[in-house]
PDB file of C-alpha atoms in Angstrom:
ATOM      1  CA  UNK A   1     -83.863  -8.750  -2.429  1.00  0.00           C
ATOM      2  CA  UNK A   2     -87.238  -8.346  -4.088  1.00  0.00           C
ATOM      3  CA  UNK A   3     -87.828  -4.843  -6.087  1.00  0.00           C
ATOM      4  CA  UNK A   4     -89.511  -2.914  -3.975  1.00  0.00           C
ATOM      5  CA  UNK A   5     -87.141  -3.772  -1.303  1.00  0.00           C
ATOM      6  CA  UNK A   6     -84.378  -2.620  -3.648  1.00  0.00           C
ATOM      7  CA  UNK A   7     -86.385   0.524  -4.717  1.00  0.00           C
ATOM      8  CA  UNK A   8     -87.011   2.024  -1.080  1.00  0.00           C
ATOM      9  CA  UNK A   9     -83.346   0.747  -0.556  1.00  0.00           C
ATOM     10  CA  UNK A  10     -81.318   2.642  -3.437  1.00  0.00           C
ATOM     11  CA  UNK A  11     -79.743   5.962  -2.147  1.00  0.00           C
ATOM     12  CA  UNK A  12     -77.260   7.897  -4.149  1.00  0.00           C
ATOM     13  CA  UNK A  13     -73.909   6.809  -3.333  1.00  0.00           C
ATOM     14  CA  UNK A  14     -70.740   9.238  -3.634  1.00  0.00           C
ATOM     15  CA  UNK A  15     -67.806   6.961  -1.931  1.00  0.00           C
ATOM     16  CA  UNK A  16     -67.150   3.643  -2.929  1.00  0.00           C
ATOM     17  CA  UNK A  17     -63.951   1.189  -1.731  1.00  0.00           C
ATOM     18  CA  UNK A  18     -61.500   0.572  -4.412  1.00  0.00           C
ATOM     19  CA  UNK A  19     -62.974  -2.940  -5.375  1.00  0.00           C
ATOM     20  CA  UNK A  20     -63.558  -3.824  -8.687  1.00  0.00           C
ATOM     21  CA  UNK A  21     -66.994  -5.154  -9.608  1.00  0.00           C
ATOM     22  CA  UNK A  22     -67.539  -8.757 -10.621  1.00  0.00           C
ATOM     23  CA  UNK A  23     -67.791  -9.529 -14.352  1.00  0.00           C
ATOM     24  CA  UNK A  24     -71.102 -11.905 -13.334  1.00  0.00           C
ATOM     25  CA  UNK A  25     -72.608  -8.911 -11.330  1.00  0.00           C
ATOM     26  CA  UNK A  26     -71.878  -6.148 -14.593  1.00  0.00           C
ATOM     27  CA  UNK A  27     -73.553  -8.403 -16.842  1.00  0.00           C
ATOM     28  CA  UNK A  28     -76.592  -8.611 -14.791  1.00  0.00           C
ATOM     29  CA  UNK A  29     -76.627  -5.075 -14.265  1.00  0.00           C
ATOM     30  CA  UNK A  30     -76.214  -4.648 -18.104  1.00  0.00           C
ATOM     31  CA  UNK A  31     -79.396  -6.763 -18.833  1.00  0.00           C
ATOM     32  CA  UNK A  32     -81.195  -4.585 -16.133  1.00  0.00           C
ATOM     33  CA  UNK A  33     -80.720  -1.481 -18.143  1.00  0.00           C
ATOM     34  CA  UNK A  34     -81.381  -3.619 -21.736  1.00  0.00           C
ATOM     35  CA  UNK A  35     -85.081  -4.495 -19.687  1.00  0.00           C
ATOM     36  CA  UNK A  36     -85.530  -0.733 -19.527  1.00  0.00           C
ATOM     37  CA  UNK A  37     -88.755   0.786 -21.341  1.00  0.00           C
ATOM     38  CA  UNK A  38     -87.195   2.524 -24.240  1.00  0.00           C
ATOM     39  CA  UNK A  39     -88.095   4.296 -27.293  1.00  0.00           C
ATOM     40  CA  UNK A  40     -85.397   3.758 -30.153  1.00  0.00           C
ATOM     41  CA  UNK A  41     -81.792   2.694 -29.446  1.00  0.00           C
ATOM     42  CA  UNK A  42     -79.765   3.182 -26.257  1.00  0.00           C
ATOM     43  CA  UNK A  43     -76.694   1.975 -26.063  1.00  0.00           C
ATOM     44  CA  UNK A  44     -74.802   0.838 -22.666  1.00  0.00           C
ATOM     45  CA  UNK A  45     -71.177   1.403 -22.484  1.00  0.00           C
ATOM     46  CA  UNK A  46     -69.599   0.081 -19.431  1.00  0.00           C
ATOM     47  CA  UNK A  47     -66.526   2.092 -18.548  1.00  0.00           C
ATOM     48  CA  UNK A  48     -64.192  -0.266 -15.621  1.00  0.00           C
ATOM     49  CA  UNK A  49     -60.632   1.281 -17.237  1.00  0.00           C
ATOM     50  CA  UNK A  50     -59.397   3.356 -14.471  1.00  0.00           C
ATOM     51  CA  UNK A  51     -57.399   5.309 -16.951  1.00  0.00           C
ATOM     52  CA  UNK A  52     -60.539   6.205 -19.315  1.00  0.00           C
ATOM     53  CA  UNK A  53     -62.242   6.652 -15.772  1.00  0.00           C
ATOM     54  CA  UNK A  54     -59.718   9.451 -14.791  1.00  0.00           C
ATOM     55  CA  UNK A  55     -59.385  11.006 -17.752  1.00  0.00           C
ATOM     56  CA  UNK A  56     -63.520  11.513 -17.820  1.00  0.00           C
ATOM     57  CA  UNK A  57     -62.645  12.953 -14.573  1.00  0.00           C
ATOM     58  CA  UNK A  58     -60.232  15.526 -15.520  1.00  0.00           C
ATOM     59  CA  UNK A  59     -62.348  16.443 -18.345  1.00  0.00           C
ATOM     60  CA  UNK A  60     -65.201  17.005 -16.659  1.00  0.00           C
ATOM     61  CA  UNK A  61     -63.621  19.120 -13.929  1.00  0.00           C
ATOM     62  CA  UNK A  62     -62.175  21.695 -16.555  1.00  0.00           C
ATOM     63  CA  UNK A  63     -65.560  22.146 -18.167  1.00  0.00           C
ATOM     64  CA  UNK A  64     -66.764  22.486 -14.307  1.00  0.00           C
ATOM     65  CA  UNK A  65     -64.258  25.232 -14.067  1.00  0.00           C
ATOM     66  CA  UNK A  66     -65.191  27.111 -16.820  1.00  0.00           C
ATOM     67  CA  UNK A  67     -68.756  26.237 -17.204  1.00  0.00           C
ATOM     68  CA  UNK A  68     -70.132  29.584 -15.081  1.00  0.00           C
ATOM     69  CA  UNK A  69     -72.003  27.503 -13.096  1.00  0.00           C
ATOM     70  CA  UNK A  70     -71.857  28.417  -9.142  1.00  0.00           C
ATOM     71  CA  UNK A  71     -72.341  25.417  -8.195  1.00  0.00           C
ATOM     72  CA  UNK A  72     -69.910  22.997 -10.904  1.00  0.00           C
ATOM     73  CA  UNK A  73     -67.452  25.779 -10.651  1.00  0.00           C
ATOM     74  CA  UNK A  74     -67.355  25.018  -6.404  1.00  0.00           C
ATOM     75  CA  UNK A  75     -67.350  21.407  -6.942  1.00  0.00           C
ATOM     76  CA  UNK A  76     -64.320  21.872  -9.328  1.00  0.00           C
ATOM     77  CA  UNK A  77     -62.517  24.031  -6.678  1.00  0.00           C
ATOM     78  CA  UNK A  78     -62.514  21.497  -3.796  1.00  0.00           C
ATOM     79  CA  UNK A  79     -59.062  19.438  -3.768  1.00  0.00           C
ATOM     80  CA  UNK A  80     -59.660  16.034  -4.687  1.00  0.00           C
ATOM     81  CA  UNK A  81     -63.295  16.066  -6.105  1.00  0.00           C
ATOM     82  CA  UNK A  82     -63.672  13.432  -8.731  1.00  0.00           C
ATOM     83  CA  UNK A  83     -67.089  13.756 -11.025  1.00  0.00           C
ATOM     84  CA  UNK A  84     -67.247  10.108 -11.046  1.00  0.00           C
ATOM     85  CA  UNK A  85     -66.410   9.600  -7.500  1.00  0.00           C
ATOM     86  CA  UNK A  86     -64.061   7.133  -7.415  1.00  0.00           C
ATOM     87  CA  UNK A  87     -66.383   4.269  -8.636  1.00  0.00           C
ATOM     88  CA  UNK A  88     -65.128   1.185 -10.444  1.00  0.00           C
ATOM     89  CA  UNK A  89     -67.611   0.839 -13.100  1.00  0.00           C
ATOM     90  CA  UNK A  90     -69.502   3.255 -14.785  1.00  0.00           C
ATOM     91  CA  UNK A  91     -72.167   2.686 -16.958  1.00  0.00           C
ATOM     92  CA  UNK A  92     -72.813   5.323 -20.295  1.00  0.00           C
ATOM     93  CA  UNK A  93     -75.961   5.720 -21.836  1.00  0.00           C
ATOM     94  CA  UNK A  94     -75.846   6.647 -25.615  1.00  0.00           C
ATOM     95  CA  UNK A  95     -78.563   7.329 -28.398  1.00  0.00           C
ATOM     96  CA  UNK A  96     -79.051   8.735 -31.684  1.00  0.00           C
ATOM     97  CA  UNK A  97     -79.878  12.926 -31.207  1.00  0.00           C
ATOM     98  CA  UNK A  98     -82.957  12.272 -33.590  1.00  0.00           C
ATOM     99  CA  UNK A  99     -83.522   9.811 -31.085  1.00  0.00           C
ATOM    100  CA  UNK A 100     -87.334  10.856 -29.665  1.00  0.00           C
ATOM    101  CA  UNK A 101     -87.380  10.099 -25.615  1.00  0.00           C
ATOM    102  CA  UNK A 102     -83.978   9.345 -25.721  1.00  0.00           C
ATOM    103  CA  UNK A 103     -83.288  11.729 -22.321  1.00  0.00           C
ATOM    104  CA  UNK A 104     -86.795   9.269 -20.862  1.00  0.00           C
ATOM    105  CA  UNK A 105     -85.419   6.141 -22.401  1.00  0.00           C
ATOM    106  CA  UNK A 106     -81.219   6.724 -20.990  1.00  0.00           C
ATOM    107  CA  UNK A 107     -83.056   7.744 -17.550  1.00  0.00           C
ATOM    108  CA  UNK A 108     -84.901   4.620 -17.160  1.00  0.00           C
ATOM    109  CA  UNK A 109     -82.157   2.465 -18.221  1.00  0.00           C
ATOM    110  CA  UNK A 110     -80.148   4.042 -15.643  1.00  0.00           C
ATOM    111  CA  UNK A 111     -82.432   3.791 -13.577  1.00  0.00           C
ATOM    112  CA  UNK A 112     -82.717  -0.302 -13.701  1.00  0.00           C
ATOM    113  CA  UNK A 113     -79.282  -0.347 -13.412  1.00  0.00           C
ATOM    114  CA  UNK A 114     -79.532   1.676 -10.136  1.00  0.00           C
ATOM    115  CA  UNK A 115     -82.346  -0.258  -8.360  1.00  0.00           C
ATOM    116  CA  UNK A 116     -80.264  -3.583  -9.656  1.00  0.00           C
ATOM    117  CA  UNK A 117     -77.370  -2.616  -8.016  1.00  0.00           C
ATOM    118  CA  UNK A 118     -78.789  -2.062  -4.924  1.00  0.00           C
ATOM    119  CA  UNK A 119     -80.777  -5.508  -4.830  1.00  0.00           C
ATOM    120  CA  UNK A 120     -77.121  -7.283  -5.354  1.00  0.00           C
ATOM    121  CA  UNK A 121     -75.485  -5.805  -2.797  1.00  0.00           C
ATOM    122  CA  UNK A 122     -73.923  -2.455  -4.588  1.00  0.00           C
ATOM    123  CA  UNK A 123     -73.722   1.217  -4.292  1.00  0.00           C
ATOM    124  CA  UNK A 124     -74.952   3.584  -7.451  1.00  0.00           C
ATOM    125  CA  UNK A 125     -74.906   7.721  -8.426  1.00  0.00           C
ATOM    126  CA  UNK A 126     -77.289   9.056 -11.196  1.00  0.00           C
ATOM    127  CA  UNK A 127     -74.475  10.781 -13.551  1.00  0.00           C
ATOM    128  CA  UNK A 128     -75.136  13.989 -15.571  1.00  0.00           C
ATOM    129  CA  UNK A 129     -73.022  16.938 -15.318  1.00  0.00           C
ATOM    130  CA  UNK A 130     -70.013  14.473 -15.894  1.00  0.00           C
ATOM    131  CA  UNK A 131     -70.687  13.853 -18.968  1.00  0.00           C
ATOM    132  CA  UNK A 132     -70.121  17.824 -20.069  1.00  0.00           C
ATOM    133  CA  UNK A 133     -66.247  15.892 -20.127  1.00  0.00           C
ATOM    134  CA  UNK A 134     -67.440  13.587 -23.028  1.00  0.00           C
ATOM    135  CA  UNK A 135     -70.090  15.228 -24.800  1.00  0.00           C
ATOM    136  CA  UNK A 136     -67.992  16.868 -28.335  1.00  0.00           C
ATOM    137  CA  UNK A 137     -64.850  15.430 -27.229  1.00  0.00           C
ATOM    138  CA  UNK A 138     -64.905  13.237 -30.172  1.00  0.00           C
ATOM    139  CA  UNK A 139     -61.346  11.356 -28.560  1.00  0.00           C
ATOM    140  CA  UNK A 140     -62.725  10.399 -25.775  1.00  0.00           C
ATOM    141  CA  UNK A 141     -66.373   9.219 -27.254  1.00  0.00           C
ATOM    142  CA  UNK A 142     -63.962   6.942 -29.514  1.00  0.00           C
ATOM    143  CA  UNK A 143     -61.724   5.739 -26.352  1.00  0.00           C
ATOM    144  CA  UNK A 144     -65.079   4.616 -24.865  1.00  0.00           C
ATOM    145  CA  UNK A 145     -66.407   3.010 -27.829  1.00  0.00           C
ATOM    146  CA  UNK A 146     -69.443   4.949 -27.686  1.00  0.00           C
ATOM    147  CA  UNK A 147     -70.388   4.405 -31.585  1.00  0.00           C
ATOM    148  CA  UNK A 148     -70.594   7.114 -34.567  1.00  0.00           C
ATOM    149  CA  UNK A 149     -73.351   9.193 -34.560  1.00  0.00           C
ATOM    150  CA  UNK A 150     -74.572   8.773 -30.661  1.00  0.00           C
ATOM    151  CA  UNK A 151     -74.226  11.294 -27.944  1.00  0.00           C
ATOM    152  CA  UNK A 152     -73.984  10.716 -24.193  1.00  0.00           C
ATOM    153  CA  UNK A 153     -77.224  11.287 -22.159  1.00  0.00           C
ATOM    154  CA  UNK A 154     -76.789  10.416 -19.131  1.00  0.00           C
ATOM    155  CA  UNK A 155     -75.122   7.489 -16.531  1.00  0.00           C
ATOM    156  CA  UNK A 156     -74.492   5.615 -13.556  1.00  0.00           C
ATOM    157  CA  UNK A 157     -71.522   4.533 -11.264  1.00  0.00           C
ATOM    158  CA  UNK A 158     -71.513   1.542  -9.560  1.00  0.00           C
ATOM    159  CA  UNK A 159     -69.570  -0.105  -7.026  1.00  0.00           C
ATOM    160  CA  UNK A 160     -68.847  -1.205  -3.409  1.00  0.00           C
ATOM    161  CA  UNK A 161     -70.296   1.616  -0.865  1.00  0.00           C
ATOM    162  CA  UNK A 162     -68.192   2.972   1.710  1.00  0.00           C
ATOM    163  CA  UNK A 163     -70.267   4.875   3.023  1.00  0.00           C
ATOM    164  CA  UNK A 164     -73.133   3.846   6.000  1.00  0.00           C
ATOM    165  CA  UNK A 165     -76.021   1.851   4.855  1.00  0.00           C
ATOM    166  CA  UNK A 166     -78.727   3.607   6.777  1.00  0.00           C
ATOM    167  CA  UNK A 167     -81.443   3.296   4.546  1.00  0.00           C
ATOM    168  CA  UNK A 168     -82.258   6.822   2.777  1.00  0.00           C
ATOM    169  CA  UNK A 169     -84.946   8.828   4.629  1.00  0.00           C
ATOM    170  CA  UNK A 170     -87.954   9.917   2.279  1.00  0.00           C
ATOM    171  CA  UNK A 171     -91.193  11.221   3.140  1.00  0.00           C
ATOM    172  CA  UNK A 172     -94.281  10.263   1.247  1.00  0.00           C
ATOM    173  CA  UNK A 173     -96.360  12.944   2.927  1.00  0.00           C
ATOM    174  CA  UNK A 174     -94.787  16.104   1.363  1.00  0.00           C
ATOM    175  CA  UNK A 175     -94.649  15.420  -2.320  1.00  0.00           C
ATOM    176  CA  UNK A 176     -97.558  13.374  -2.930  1.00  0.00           C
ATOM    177  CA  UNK A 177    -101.431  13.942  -3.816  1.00  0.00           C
ATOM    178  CA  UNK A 178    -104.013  11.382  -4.799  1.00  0.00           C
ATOM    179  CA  UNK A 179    -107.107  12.195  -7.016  1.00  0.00           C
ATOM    180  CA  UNK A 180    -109.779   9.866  -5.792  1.00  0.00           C
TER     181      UNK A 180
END
């Protein structure tokens, strides 16, 4: 699939089949986000451990619940809602907090990743308010490897879709202006 394809393609995917994703097909998606335009160091961590992947999960949901936020505190209410939802891989986007851009730089690396993963064949979700379950929980930065002196920004999961793949529907006549 070429990139544009991929690009008009990518939709955010919240259900994936339990299918693990190919070692050959995380490494490609791993140089995607290492093409990334970047300012300073990010650094990838690619989470596949279901165990690290539920306990992210159960961390997040009890800063959901007590977070005050309407809408994380209804998310952590519903029975079964997982932050991460129930993707294989996850990929965890790390820099230094001196780190200028570093919120531009983890958001375009993610972003490769995403648009990769749709061209071979996968499902992705832009991950944020997940990460409240790592961010200062200095156990669980260490579990994931994420090294000393880097904080989470921001992610993506990736994995087999189960959901339909009707194409997303976007306008380009509501949120656009050209300056001719």
């Amino acid at each position: 699939m070429d990139a544009l394809k991929a690009i008009e393609l990518r939709k955010s995917v919240r259900t994936y089949l339990p299918r693990p994703v190919e070692a050959s097909i995380l490494t490609q998606l791993v140089r995607a986000g290492n093409s990334a335009p970047r300012v300073g160091i990010i650094h990838t961590s690619v989470i596949e451990n279901p165990e690290i992947l539920r306990e992210i999960n159960e961390e997040a949901i009890i800063h959901y619940k007590n977070s005050g936020d309407k809408l994380l505190m209804g998310r952590a209410a519903q029975e079964g809602y997982q932050p991460l939802y129930g993707a294989p891989a996850f990929f965890l986007f790390s820099a230094p907090p001196a780190t200028p851009l570093k919120e531009a730089s983890a958001a375009c690396a993610a972003t490769c990743v995403a648009i990769a993963a749709t061209a071979l064949g996968l499902g992705s979700c832009y991950i944020h308010s997940a990460l409240l379950g790592i961010k200062g929980n200095d156990r669980l930065m260490e579990k994931i490897g994420i090294p000393f002196g880097l904080i989470p920004i921001c992610g993506v999961v990736v994995g087999y879709s189960a959901e339909d793949p009707l194409p997303p529907n976007r306008s380009l006549e509501d949120n656009v202006n050209y300056c001719r």
